[in-house]
Amino acid sequence: MERFTYDIKTKIYFGEGEIAHLGEAVSACGKKALVVYGGGSIKRNGIYDDAMKYLREAGIAVVELSGVEPNPRIETVRKGVDLCRREAVEVVVAIGGGSTIDAAKVIAGSVSYEGDAWDIVLDASKVVSVLPIVSVLTLAATGSEMDTFAVISDMQKNEKWGTGHPDFRPVASILDPTYTYSVSAYQTAAGTADMMSHIMENYFSNESGYMQDRVAEALLQTCVEYGVKAVKEPCNYDARANLMWTGSWAINDLLCLGKPVAWSVHPMEHELSAFYDITHGVGLAILTPHWMEYVLDDTTVEKFAQLARNVWHVSPHETDLYQVARAGIKCTADYFKAMGIPMTLREVGIDETHFDEMAKKASEGMEGAYRELSPEDVKAIYQAAL
Amino acid sequence: MERFTYDIKTKIYFGEGEIAHLGEAVSACGKKALVVYGGGSIKRNGIYDDAMKYLREAGIAVVELSGVEPNPRIETVRKGVDLCRREAVEVVVAIGGGSTIDAAKVIAGSVSYEGDAWDIVLDASKVVSVLPIVSVLTLAATGSEMDTFAVISDMQKNEKWGTGHPDFRPVASILDPTYTYSVSAYQTAAGTADMMSHIMENYFSNESGYMQDRVAEALLQTCVEYGVKAVKEPCNYDARANLMWTGSWAINDLLCLGKPVAWSVHPMEHELSAFYDITHGVGLAILTPHWMEYVLDDTTVEKFAQLARNVWHVSPHETDLYQVARAGIKCTADYFKAMGIPMTLREVGIDETHFDEMAKKASEGMEGAYRELSPEDVKAIYQAAL
C-alpha cells in the first residue's frame, strides 16, 4: 500500500428532512451566501422553499445564481464569481446534482483569483483561497458532495476539463434520499452508471489495494442491487438511500488512497460530452464494456475475472479465466441495458465525425492509466461502441 | 436506512515514516503537549526518539505520562489529568495502541471537568470540553485512532466501562504499518480478532444496511486475508498496512451509521477482562463462535449464512441454510485458532467462579442488541466457552 493522507472533513446530514440542518451548516461558514442551482426543478418540488426558509431562520443573507447547465459552462461560473465579488459573499450553497455543485466549487475557488475562472479549471494550483461550500444534493451520481473535483465545460472550444483542489470539498452536505424520488428513470440510470464507473476507475489500477478493492466490490454490489430497483420504483427509499450514500463513497478518496489510480473511461467520455453535450453517465455506460473488451489480455484477465466473481457472482468454479472475465463484462453491459440506457453511440446521436479529434484529446488524459491508450486505441473503442 | 450525521474529522497520515508529520499535526492544536505512552517499548524501537525529535523541531513543549496499562486504569488517567492541569497542557499526544489512546481520550476530556475522571467514564455527558488529541498508532486493533470511544478499568471494583464523546475522536493520527512489525504473534492475532469483532458487532444488527453490510464483508475479508499472514510474517508490509487501515474503518462509524446497532460480544468480554485482566481480543475470539451458535435460530440463520457465503466463501450452491451458517461459524472459530489464539476460557485461566456476577453485568449492557441475552443466556455462553 502506498503512503497517503486521508482528510475528508465533509459533515454529512443524511436522511429525510435533514435540510433542517442547512441554516446551522451555513451559519458556521458565514452570514452571506450565494445560492447556486439549476433549471428550477427545485422550485417545483419544494426544496428551494425549504432551503430558503432554513437560511432565513438562521439569518443568512442570500444572493442567487440559477440556470447552471447539466454540463456546467464556464460562462455561468463567471457570472457566479462576479456576484460573489459584488455582494461580498462569504459562503457558497449549491442545491442540485453534480453539475451545480461543480459550478459552485469553481466559483468558490475563483473569487479571490485575479484572472479568469477558466484558468482555475485548467490549473487548480492557481487557487488562492476557496470560499466554504455547503451542498444540498438532489441527484446521486457524481459524488461531488464529498469530493474535491469539479468538471466544467467551455462549449465554444469543445472543451470539458476536470479540476480539483482540497478546499473544493464541501464542508457540509445534506443528503436527503427523498429529493431523488423525482429524478427520471433515465437520469437515475445514468447516475448509477456514473458512480459504477467511478468505482471501476479506482478498481482497475496497476497495483491492487486489497482492502480498497474489496470495498469497491461492496459498493459496486450496492449499485447493482439498487440501480434497476430505483429505476423501476422511483420512491423506494432504501434504494435511493443506498445509491445516494454509495455515490459519495465511490469517489471521496477511500477507494483510491494507498494505490496508484489514473482513470481511463472518464477521459474518453469527457470528449463525447464536450463535443455532443450528452448525459455523462450514459456516455460512460456505452464506453465501459467496450473499454473492458479492448484492454482484456493476459495481464488484465485476472482482475476482470475477479470483478466477474466478486460483483456479478459469475461461476465461482469455472476455471477458464477468459470465460469468467467475458461473462463479467457481459453482465456489466447487460446491467446498463436493464436500467434502460441506450448502449450505442449512434443512439445518442454520435457518429464518426469527430473520432480522430476526440481520441487524440482523450489519449492525452490517460497518463498512468490501467492501460495507457494511444489515439488509435481510443478510436477503436469509439468505433466498437458506435 | 436510518437518518444519521457522519462527521469524521480525523486526518490520517498513513505510511512508513509519516511520523515526520507529527510536529505539524500537533502544532495545529497547541504548543504544550502531554505525551502519553505505555510500558516503554516505544523507547526500545525508536518511535519515542522520532516523536520527540519532530515535536522538538516544531517547538512543542512536552510533559510525559508513561506506564499506561494494557487495560488502562483510572488511576493512570487521574495522573494524566493532574499533569495537564499543573502544566497547562494544550494537546494530548498518545503513542501506542488502543489502551494508550483510550487513556489519552479520557484524560483530555476530564481536564476541564471539576469532579473525578471516573465520572466521565460512567457518563460522558458530563464532559465540558476536550483537549485536542493526536495519536501515533503502534497496534492495529481497537480503532481508537479514528473513533470516539474509550474503555477504562477500575480493577479495584472489577469494573471496565466504555465511554464515548464526539470530541474524543483524534484530530490527527499517524499510521505507520512498520510500527507494528514488532507486535508479537499473540498480540497480532488478538488485534485482528478485536477488529473482526468490531465489524461483526456492526454487521449483526436487527435491521440491515445493504451498503454497510457489504462494506463490513469487505473489511472482514481483509482481516481474513492478512491476519494469519501478519502472524506468520511479522514484517510483511502489505499485511500490516491492510490490517492497520481496516482496523480504523471497522469502528469509525461507516459500518454502523444508518442502521440500528448495539453490541453483543463486547459486553460479555468486558466482564472477562474486568475480572481476569486477559487480552481483550483473545476474550472476544473465544466467545464469538459460542455466541454465534447460541443465537443461531430461524430468525438469524439467513444472516449467518450470508456471513458464511460472502466472507468465508462457503458452498454457494448449498441450500440448507443451517448447514451453511454452521460452516461459517466453524470457519470463524478455525480462523481464530489458525492465528494461534487459545480458544477456551480455561486456557486463559478463567473458571466458573465469577460466571453469575459477570453474566449479570454483561446482560445489562445489551439493550437493543441483535439478541438481547438474559444473565442465564450469557452464563450458558460462558459455560460453552469454558
PDB file of C-alpha atoms in Angstrom, chain A residues 34 36 65 74-89 92 103-118 120 131:
ATOM      1  CA  LEU A  34     -24.564  32.653  -2.884  1.00  0.00           C
ATOM      2  CA  VAL A  36     -26.460  28.178  -6.800  1.00  0.00           C
ATOM      3  CA  LEU A  65     -27.438  32.200  -9.240  1.00  0.00           C
ATOM      4  CA  ILE A  74     -17.642  28.475 -17.722  1.00  0.00           C
ATOM      5  CA  GLU A  75     -19.888  31.452 -18.560  1.00  0.00           C
ATOM      6  CA  THR A  76     -22.149  30.538 -15.646  1.00  0.00           C
ATOM      7  CA  VAL A  77     -19.177  30.158 -13.348  1.00  0.00           C
ATOM      8  CA  ARG A  78     -18.002  33.655 -14.336  1.00  0.00           C
ATOM      9  CA  LYS A  79     -21.427  35.074 -13.504  1.00  0.00           C
ATOM     10  CA  GLY A  80     -21.233  33.465 -10.070  1.00  0.00           C
ATOM     11  CA  VAL A  81     -17.759  34.837  -9.437  1.00  0.00           C
ATOM     12  CA  ASP A  82     -18.952  38.362 -10.327  1.00  0.00           C
ATOM     13  CA  LEU A  83     -21.910  38.026  -7.972  1.00  0.00           C
ATOM     14  CA  CYS A  84     -19.711  36.843  -5.098  1.00  0.00           C
ATOM     15  CA  ARG A  85     -17.330  39.756  -5.541  1.00  0.00           C
ATOM     16  CA  ARG A  86     -20.038  42.379  -5.954  1.00  0.00           C
ATOM     17  CA  GLU A  87     -22.057  41.131  -2.999  1.00  0.00           C
ATOM     18  CA  ALA A  88     -19.171  40.163  -0.680  1.00  0.00           C
ATOM     19  CA  VAL A  89     -20.454  36.617  -0.399  1.00  0.00           C
ATOM     20  CA  VAL A  92     -21.477  29.204  -1.498  1.00  0.00           C
ATOM     21  CA  ALA A 103     -20.036  25.053 -10.712  1.00  0.00           C
ATOM     22  CA  ALA A 104     -20.230  26.177  -7.066  1.00  0.00           C
ATOM     23  CA  LYS A 105     -16.762  24.787  -6.401  1.00  0.00           C
ATOM     24  CA  VAL A 106     -15.083  26.644  -9.232  1.00  0.00           C
ATOM     25  CA  ILE A 107     -16.981  29.814  -8.344  1.00  0.00           C
ATOM     26  CA  ALA A 108     -15.839  29.468  -4.718  1.00  0.00           C
ATOM     27  CA  GLY A 109     -12.263  28.909  -5.847  1.00  0.00           C
ATOM     28  CA  SER A 110     -12.124  31.775  -8.350  1.00  0.00           C
ATOM     29  CA  VAL A 111     -13.443  34.690  -6.288  1.00  0.00           C
ATOM     30  CA  SER A 112     -10.061  35.514  -4.799  1.00  0.00           C
ATOM     31  CA  TYR A 113      -8.164  34.798  -8.045  1.00  0.00           C
ATOM     32  CA  GLU A 114      -7.474  37.846 -10.173  1.00  0.00           C
ATOM     33  CA  GLY A 115      -7.551  36.181 -13.576  1.00  0.00           C
ATOM     34  CA  ASP A 116     -10.304  34.327 -15.429  1.00  0.00           C
ATOM     35  CA  ALA A 117     -12.089  31.358 -13.812  1.00  0.00           C
ATOM     36  CA  TRP A 118     -11.150  29.136 -16.778  1.00  0.00           C
ATOM     37  CA  ILE A 120      -8.649  27.567 -12.372  1.00  0.00           C
ATOM     38  CA  LEU A 131     -14.995  30.142  -0.064  1.00  0.00           C
TER      39      LEU A 131
END
